[in-house]
Coordinates of C-alpha atoms in Angstrom, one line a residue:
X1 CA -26.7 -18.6 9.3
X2 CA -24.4 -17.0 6.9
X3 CA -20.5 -17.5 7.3
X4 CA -18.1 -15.8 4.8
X5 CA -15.3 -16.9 4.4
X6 CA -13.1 -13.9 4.4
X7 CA -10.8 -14.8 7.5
X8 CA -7.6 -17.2 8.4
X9 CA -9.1 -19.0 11.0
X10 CA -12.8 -19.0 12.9
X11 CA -13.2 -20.7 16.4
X12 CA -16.2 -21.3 18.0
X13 CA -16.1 -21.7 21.5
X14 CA -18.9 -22.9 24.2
X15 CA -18.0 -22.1 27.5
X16 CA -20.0 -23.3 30.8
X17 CA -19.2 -21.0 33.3
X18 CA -18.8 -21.8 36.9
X19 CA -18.5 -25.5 36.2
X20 CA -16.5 -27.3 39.1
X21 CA -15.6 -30.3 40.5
X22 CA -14.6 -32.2 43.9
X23 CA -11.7 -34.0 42.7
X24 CA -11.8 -37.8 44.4
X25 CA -15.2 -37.3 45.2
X26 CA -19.0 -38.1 43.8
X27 CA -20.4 -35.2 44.9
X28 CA -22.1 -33.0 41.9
X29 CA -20.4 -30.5 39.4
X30 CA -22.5 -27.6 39.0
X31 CA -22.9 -24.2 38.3
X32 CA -25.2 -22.0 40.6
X33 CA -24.9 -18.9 39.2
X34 CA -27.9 -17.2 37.9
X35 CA -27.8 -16.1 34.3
X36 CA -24.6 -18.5 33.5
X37 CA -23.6 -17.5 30.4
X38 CA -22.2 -19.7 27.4
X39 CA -19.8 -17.7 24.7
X40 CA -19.4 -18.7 21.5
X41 CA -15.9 -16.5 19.7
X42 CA -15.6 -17.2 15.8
X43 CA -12.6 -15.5 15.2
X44 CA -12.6 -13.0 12.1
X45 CA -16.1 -14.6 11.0
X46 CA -19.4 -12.7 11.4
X47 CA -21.1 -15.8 12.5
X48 CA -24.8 -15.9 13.2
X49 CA -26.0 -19.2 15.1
X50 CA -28.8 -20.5 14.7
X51 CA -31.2 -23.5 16.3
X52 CA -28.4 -24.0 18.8
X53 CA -29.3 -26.5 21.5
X54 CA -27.4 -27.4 24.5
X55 CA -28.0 -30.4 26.4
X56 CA -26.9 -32.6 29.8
X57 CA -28.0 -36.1 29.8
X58 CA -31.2 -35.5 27.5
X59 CA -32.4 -32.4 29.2
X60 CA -32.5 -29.7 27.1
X61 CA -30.8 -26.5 29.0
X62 CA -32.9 -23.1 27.9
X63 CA -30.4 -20.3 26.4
X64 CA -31.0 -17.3 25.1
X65 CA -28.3 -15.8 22.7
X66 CA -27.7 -12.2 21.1
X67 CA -24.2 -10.5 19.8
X68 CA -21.8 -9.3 22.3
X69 CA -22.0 -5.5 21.9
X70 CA -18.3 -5.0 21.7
X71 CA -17.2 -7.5 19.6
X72 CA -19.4 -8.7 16.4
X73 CA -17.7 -11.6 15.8
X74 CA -18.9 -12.7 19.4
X75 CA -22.3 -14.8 20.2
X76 CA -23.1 -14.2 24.0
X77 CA -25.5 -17.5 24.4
X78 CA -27.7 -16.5 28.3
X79 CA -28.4 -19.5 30.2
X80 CA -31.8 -18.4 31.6
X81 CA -32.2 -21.6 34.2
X82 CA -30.9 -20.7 37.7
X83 CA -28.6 -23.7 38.4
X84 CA -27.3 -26.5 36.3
X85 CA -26.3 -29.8 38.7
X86 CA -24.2 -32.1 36.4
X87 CA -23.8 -35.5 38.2
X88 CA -20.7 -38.0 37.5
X89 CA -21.3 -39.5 34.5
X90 CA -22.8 -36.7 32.8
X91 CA -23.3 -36.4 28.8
X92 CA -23.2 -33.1 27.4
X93 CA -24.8 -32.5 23.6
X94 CA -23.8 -29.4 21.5
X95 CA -25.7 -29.3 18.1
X96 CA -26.2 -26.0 15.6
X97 CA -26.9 -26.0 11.5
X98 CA -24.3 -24.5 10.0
X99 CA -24.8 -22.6 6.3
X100 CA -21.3 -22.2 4.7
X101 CA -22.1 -19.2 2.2
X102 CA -18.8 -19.0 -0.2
X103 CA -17.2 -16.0 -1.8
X104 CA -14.3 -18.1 -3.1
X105 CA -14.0 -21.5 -3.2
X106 CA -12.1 -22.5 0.5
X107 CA -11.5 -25.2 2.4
X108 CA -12.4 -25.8 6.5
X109 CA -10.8 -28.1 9.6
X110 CA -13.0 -29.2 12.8
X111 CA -11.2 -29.9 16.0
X112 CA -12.9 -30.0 19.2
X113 CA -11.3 -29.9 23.1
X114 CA -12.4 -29.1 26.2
X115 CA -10.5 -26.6 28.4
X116 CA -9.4 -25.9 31.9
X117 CA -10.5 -21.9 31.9
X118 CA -8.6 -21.5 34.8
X119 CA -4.8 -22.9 33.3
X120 CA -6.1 -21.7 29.7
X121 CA -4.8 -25.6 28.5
X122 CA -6.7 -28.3 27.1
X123 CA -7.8 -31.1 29.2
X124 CA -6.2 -34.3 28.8
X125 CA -8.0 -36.9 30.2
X126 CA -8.9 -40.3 29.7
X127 CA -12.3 -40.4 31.2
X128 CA -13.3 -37.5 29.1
X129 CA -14.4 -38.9 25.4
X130 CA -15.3 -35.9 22.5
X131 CA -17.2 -36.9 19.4
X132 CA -17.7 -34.2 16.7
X133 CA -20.2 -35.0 13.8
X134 CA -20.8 -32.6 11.1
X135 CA -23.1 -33.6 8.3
X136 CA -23.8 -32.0 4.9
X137 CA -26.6 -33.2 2.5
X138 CA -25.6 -37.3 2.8
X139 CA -21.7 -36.3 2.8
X140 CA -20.0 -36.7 6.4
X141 CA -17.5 -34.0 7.1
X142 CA -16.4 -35.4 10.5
X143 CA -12.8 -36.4 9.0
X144 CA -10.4 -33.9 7.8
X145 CA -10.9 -31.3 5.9
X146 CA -13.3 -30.5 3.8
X147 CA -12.9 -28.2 0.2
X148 CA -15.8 -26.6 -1.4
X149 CA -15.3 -26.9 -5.2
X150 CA -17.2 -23.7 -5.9
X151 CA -18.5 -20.6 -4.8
X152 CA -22.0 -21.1 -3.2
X153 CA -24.2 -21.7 -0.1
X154 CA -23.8 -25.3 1.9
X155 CA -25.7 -25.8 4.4
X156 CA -24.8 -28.6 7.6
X157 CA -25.4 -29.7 10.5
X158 CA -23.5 -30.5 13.4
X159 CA -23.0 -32.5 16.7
X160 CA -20.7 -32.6 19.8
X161 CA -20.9 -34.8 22.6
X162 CA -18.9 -34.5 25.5
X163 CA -18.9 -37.6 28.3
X164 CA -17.3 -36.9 31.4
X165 CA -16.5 -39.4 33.1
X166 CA -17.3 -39.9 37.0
X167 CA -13.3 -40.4 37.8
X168 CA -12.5 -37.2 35.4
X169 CA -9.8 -35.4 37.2
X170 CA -11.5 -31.9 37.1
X171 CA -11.0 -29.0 40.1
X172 CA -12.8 -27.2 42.3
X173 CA -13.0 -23.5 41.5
X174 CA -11.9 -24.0 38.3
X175 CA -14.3 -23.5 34.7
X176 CA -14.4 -25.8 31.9
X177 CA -15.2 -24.4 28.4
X178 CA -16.5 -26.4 25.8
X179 CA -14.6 -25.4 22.8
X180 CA -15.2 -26.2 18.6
X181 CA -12.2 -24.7 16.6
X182 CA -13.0 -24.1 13.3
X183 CA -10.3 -23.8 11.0
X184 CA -11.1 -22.5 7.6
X185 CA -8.3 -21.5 4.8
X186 CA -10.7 -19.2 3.1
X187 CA -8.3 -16.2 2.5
X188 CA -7.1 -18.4 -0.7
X189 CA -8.8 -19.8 -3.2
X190 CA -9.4 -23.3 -3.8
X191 CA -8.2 -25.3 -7.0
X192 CA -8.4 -29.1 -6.8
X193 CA -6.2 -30.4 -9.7
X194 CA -5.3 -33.6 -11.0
X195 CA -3.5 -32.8 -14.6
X196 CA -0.2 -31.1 -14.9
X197 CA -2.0 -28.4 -16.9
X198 CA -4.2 -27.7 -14.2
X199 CA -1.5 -27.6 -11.4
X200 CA 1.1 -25.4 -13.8
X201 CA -1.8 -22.9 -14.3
X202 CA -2.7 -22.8 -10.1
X203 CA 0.7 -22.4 -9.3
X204 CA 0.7 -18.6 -10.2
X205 CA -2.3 -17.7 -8.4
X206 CA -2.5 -14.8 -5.9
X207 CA -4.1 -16.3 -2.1
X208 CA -4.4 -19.8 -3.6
X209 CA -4.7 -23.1 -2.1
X210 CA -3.9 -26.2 -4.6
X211 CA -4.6 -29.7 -3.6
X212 CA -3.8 -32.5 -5.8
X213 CA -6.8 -35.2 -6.1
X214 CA -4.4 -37.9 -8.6
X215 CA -0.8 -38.3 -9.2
X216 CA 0.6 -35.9 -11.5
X217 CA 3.2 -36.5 -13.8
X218 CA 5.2 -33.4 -15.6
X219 CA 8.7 -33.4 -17.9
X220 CA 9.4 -29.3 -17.3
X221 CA 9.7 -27.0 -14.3
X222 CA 6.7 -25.7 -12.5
X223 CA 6.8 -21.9 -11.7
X224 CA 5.7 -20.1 -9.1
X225 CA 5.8 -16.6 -10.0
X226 CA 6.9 -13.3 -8.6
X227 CA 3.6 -12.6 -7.4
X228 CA 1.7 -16.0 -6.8
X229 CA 1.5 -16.9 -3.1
X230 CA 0.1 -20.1 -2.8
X231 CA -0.1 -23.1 0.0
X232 CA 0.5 -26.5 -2.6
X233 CA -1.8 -29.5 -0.4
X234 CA 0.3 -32.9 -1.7
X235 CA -3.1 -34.8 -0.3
X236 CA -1.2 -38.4 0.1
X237 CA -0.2 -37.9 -3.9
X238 CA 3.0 -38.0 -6.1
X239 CA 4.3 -35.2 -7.9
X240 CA 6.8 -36.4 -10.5
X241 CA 8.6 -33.9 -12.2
X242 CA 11.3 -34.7 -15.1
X243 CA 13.5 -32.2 -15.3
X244 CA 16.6 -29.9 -13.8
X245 CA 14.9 -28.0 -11.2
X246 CA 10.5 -29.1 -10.3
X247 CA 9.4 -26.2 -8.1
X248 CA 11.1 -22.6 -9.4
X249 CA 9.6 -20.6 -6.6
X250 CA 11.2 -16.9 -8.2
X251 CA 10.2 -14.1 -5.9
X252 CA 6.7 -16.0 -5.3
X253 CA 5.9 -17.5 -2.3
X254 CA 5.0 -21.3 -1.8
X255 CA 4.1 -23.4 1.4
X256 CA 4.3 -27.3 1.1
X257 CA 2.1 -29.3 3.1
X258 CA 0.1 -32.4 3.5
X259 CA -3.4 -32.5 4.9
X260 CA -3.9 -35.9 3.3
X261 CA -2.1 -39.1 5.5
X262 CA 1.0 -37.2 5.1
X263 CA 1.8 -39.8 2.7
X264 CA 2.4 -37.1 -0.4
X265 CA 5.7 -36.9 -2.5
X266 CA 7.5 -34.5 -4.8
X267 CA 9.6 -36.7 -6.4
X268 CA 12.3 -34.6 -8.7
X269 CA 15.1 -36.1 -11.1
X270 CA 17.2 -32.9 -10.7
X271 CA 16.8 -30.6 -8.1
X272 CA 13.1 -30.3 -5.9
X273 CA 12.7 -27.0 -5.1
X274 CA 14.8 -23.7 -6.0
X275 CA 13.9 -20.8 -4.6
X276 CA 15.8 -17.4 -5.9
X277 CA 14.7 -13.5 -6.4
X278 CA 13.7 -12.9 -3.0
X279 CA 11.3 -16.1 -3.1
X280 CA 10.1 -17.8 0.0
X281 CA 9.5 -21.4 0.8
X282 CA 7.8 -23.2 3.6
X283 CA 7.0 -26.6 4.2
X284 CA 5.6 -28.3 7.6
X285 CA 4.3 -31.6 5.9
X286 CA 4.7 -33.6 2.6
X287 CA 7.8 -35.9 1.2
X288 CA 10.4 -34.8 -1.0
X289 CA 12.8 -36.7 -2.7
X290 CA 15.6 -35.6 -5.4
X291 CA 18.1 -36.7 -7.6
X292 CA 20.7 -33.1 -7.0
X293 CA 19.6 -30.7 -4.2
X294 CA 16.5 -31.2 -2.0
X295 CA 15.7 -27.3 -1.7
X296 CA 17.9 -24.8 -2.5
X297 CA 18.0 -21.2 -1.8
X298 CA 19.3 -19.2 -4.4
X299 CA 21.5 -19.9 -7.7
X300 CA 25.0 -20.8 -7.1
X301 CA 26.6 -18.5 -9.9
X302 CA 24.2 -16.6 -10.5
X303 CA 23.4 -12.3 -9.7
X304 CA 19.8 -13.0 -7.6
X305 CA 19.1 -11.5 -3.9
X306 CA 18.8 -14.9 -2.1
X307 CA 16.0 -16.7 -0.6
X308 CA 14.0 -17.2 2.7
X309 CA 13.3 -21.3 3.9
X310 CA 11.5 -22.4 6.7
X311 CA 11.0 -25.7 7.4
X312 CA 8.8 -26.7 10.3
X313 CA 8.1 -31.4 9.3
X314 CA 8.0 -33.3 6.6
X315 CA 11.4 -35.2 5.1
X316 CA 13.8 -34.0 2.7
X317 CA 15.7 -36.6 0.8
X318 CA 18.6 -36.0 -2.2
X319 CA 21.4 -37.4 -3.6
X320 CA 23.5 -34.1 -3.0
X321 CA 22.3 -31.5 -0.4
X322 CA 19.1 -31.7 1.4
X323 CA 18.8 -28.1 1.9
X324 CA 21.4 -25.7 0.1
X325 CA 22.2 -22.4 0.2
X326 CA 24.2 -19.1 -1.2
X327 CA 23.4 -15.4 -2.0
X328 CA 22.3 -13.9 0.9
X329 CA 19.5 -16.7 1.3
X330 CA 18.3 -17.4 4.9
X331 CA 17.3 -21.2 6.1
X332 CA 15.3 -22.4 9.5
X333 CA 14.7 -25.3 10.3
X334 CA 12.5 -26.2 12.9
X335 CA 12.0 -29.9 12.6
X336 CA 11.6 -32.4 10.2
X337 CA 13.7 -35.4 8.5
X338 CA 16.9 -34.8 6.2
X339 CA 19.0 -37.5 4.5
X340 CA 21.3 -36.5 2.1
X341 CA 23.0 -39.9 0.4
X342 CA 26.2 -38.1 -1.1
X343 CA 27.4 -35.0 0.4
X344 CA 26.1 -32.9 3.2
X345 CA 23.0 -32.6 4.8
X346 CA 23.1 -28.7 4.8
X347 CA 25.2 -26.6 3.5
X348 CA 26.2 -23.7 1.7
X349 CA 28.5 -23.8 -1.2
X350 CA 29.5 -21.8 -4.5
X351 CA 32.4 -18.7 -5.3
X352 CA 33.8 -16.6 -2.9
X353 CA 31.1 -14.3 -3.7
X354 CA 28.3 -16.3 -3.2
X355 CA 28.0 -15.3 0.4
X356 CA 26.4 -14.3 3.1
X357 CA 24.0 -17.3 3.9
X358 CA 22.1 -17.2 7.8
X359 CA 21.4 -20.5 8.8
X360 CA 19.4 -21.1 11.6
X361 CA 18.8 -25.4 13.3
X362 CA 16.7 -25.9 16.1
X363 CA 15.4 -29.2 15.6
X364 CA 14.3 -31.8 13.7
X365 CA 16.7 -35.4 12.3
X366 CA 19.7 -35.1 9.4
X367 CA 20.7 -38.5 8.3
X368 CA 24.4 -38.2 6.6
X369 CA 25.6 -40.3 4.2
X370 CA 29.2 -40.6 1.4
X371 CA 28.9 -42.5 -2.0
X372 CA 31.9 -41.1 -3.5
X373 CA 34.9 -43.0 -3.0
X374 CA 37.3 -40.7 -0.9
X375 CA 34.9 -38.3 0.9
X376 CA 33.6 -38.0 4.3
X377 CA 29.7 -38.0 5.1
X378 CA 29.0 -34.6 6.6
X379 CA 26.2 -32.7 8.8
X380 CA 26.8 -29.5 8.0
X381 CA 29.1 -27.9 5.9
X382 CA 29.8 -23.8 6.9
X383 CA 31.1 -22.9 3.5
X384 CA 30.0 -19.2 3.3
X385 CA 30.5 -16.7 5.2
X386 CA 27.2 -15.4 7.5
X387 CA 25.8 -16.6 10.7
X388 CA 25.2 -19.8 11.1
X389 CA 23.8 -21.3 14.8
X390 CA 23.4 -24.8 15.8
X391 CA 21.6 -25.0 18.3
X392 CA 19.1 -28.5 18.5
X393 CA 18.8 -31.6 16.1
X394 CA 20.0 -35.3 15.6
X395 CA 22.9 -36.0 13.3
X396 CA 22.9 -39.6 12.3
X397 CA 26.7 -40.1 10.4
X398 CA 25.2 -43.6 8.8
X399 CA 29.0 -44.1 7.1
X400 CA 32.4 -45.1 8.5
X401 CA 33.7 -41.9 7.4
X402 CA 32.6 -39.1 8.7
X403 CA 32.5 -35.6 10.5
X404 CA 29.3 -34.0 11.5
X405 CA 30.6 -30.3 11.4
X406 CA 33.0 -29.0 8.9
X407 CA 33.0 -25.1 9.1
X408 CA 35.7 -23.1 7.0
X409 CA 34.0 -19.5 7.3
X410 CA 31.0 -17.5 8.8
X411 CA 30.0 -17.0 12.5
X412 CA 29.6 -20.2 13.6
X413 CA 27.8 -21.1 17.2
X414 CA 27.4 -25.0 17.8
X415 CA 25.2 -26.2 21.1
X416 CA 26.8 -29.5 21.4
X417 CA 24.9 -29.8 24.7
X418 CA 21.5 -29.7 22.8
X419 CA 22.7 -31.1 19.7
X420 CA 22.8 -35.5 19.7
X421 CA 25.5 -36.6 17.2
X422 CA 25.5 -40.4 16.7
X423 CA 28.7 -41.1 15.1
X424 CA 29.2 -44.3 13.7
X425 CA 33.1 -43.5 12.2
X426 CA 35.2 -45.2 14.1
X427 CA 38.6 -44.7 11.9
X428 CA 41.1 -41.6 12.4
X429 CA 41.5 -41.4 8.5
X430 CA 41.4 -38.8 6.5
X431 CA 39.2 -38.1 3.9
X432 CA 37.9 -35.0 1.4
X433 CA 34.6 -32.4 1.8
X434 CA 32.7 -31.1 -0.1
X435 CA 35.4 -28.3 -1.7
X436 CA 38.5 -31.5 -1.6
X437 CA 40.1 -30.1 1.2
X438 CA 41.1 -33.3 3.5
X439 CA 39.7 -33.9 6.9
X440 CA 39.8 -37.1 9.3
X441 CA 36.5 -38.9 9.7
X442 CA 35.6 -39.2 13.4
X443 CA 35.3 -36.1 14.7
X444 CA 32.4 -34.1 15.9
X445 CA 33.7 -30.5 14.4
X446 CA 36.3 -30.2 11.8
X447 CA 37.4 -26.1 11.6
X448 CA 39.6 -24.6 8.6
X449 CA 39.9 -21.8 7.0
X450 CA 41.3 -20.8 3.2
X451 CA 43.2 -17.4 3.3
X452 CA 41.2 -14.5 1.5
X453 CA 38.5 -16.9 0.3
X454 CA 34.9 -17.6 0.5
X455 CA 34.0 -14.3 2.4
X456 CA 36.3 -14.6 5.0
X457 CA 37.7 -11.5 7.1
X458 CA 39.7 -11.7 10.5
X459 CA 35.8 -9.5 11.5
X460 CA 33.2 -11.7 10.7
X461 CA 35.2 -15.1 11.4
X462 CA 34.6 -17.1 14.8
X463 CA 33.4 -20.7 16.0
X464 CA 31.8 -20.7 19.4
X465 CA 30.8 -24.3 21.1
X466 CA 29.0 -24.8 23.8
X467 CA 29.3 -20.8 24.5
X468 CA 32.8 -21.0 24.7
X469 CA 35.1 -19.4 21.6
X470 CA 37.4 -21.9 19.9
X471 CA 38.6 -19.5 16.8
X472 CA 38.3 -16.5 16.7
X473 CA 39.4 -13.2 15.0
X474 CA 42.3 -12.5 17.3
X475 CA 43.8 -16.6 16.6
X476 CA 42.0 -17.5 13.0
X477 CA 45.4 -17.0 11.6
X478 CA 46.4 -20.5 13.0
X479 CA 44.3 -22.1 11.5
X480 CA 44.5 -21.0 8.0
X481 CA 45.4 -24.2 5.5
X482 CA 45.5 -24.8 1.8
X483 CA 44.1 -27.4 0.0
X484 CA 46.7 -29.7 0.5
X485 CA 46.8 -33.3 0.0
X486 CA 47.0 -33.3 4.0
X487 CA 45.7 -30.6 5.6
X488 CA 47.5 -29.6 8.3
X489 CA 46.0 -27.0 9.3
X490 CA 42.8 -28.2 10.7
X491 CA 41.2 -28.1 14.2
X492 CA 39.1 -31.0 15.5
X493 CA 36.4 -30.1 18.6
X494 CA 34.6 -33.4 20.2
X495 CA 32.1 -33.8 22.9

């Protein structure tokens, strides 16, 4: 069989139809429907099967397969046998050769389930145990993904047993699909590198996938270009780069993740990542850890268009901000762990002029800690105008002095009710942010606001918690202060 890779994702599906059960009982599952029929969906693949063979408890079961006429991506597999009568206990055996022909080097996940056709969701149970095997020459693929290193054919072979238990809580009426998921990444190209050279040179490819095979070492930044999109696979390595900024993603597109043990680091002595021009930066696995800025969208002084982040796991550490932005850059953050060891966790931060910045939380764990002799840890700090909601996440304040939210412009809407602050300041005293304008520690949500600065208009200027509106543009004029050695002028909100 011939399987190009030429799509995002291929899943192969085996479905049994009219499989059901007595739940509590030992009477038989079966299937009594004449011509049964087994389907086999590949996603965007033209996949051809071949010497496909189904079997319950060593018995063969006789199919007969042929294209769905509708769809060519679709094998319709006949079963020609009248009834199938699968007792408690029952084994079922799923094995096809598979021949991987490559136009580009790609790369290819296994994951195997079986379903409840009836909910559409994937049966969890205990009594039911799925093995998948997949073979190729003398190299097992069973683990993981697998990259091919070149264009060519490879051909494998693979096996899936499903036992079902005799107590498996399956119901009557319902169908049960056997389903293979194939993954493949096979829109980009492959390049496994292990030399800075190598990774430098990969990093401005078009559709490319880069995964690391050694720990790399590098004293200059690595470039992702404006037209390079590429997914960078840490694969449990280190990245060490020596130097102001180690990722400039500039109107490019990069997306951080960790197929490995998750165990991969970028490790930066300046900033991580810096994404400007437009760029866009995702990451949903891999470590970072940096001496300035973890990611930052945008340049703080300087005439670019901003940046798009989305974050969906991995952890962000830094000595400054874990995730920074200005410019008209947008940030999401889905999940994930954030510990910022000197300032605040997120923020935005720069000229007057730097904003609008969108920020967007609604998940993940922000660890806040202060160094600096004087200041307060901080969560977030609002410090641009734009919209900025608040909406899930832990904030751990790991100092005596701190204030989870410290807003001084934008739109800013705070969920305290799905939002867990775990405040460990315990003193009323009064300490500096990140701009030295003087707040107390303690407090949940610290508001102020500087007149005529930092994008600030009586328009575009309101804090909403929990739904309700504590400033907003028909009172923001109480609340205007000046960077006083006390600040008078600031409001405190608490659960």
């Amino acid at each position: 069989m011939n399987a190009k890779l030429t799509a995002a994702a291929a899943i192969l599906v085996v479905a049994i139809v009219g499989l059901a059960a007595f739940e509590g009982s030992t009477n038989s599952w079966w299937s009594d429907e004449e011509d049964a029929s087994l389907e086999i969906q590949t996603g965007g693949l033209d996949l051809a099967v071949e010497n496909y063979t189904l079997s319950i408890d060593g018995v063969d079961v006789a199919c007969e397969a042929g294209k769905a006429q509708d769809n060519s991506t679709m094998v319709d597999i006949r079963i020609t046998e009248e009834g199938i009568y699968l007792e408690p206990g029952t084994v079922v055996k799923i094995s096809y050769d598979l021949v991987y022909s490559t136009t580009v080097s790609g790369a290819r996940l296994v994951m195997v389930s079986m379903c409840d056709v009836a909910t559409d969701e994937k049966v969890e149970d205990d009594h039911i145990q799925v093995e998948y095997s997949e073979i190729m020459g003398e190299e097992s693929l069973t683990d993981g993904w697998y990259f091919f290193p070149e264009i060519g054919e490879y051909d494998s072979h693979a096996d899936v047993t499903y036992s079902i238990g005799g107590n498996a809580d399956l119901q009557m009426n319902h169908k049960y699909s056997f389903q293979i998921h194939t993954i493949f990444v096979q829109s980009k190209a492959v390049s496994i590198v292990d030399t800075a050279d190598e990774l430098q040179g990969a990093l401005s490819g078009d559709k490319m996938l880069v995964a690391l095979s050694d720990d790399i070492e590098i004293d200059e930044t690595l470039s992702v270009s404006k037209d390079a999109d590429v997914i960078l696979d840490l694969s449990g390595h280190k990245l060490n780069v020596d130097a102001s900024v180690g990722i400039l993603v500039d109107g490019g597109s990069l997306y951080l993740t960790d197929m490995g043990d998750g165990s991969g680091i970028i490790v930066a002595t300046g900033s991580a990542v810096n994404v400007v021009n437009d760029g866009y930066f995702t990451m949903d696995g891999g470590n970072i850890s940096a001496g300035n800025i973890g990611v930052a969208a945008g340049f703080k002084n300087g005439a670019d268009s901003g940046a798009t982040i989305d974050i969906y796991g991995g952890s962000v550490k830094a000595v400054e901000f874990a995730v920074w932005g200005v410019n008209g850059s947008s940030i999401f953050i889905y999940d994930g762990e954030f510990t910022s060891a000197d300032n605040a966790v997120i923020a935005s931060n720069g000229t007057p002029s730097n904003g609008p910045v969108n920020v967007r939380i609604e998940g993940g764990t922000f660890n806040c800690g202060i160094v600096s002799g004087g200041y307060l840890a901080c969560g977030v700090f609002v410090a641009q105008c734009g919209n900025w909601d608040i909406v899930g996440g832990t904030f751990n304040m790991m100092s005596d002095k701190a204030t989870a939210f410290v807003v001084r412009s934008g739109n800013v809407n705070i969920d305290l009710d799905n939002v867990t602050v775990n405040m460990n300041a315990t003193s009323d005293s009064i300490g500096k942010v990140g701009d030295s304008t003087f707040v107390k520690s303690g407090h949940v949500v610290a508001a102020y606001y500087t007149s005529g600065a930092y994008g600030f208009t009586e328009d575009s200027t309101s804090l909403i918690i929990n739904g309700e509106p504590k400033i907003s543009s028909e009172n923001v004029s109480h609340y205007v202060g000046t960077n006083s050695a006390v600040q008078v002028n600031v409001c405190y909100y608490d659960n």
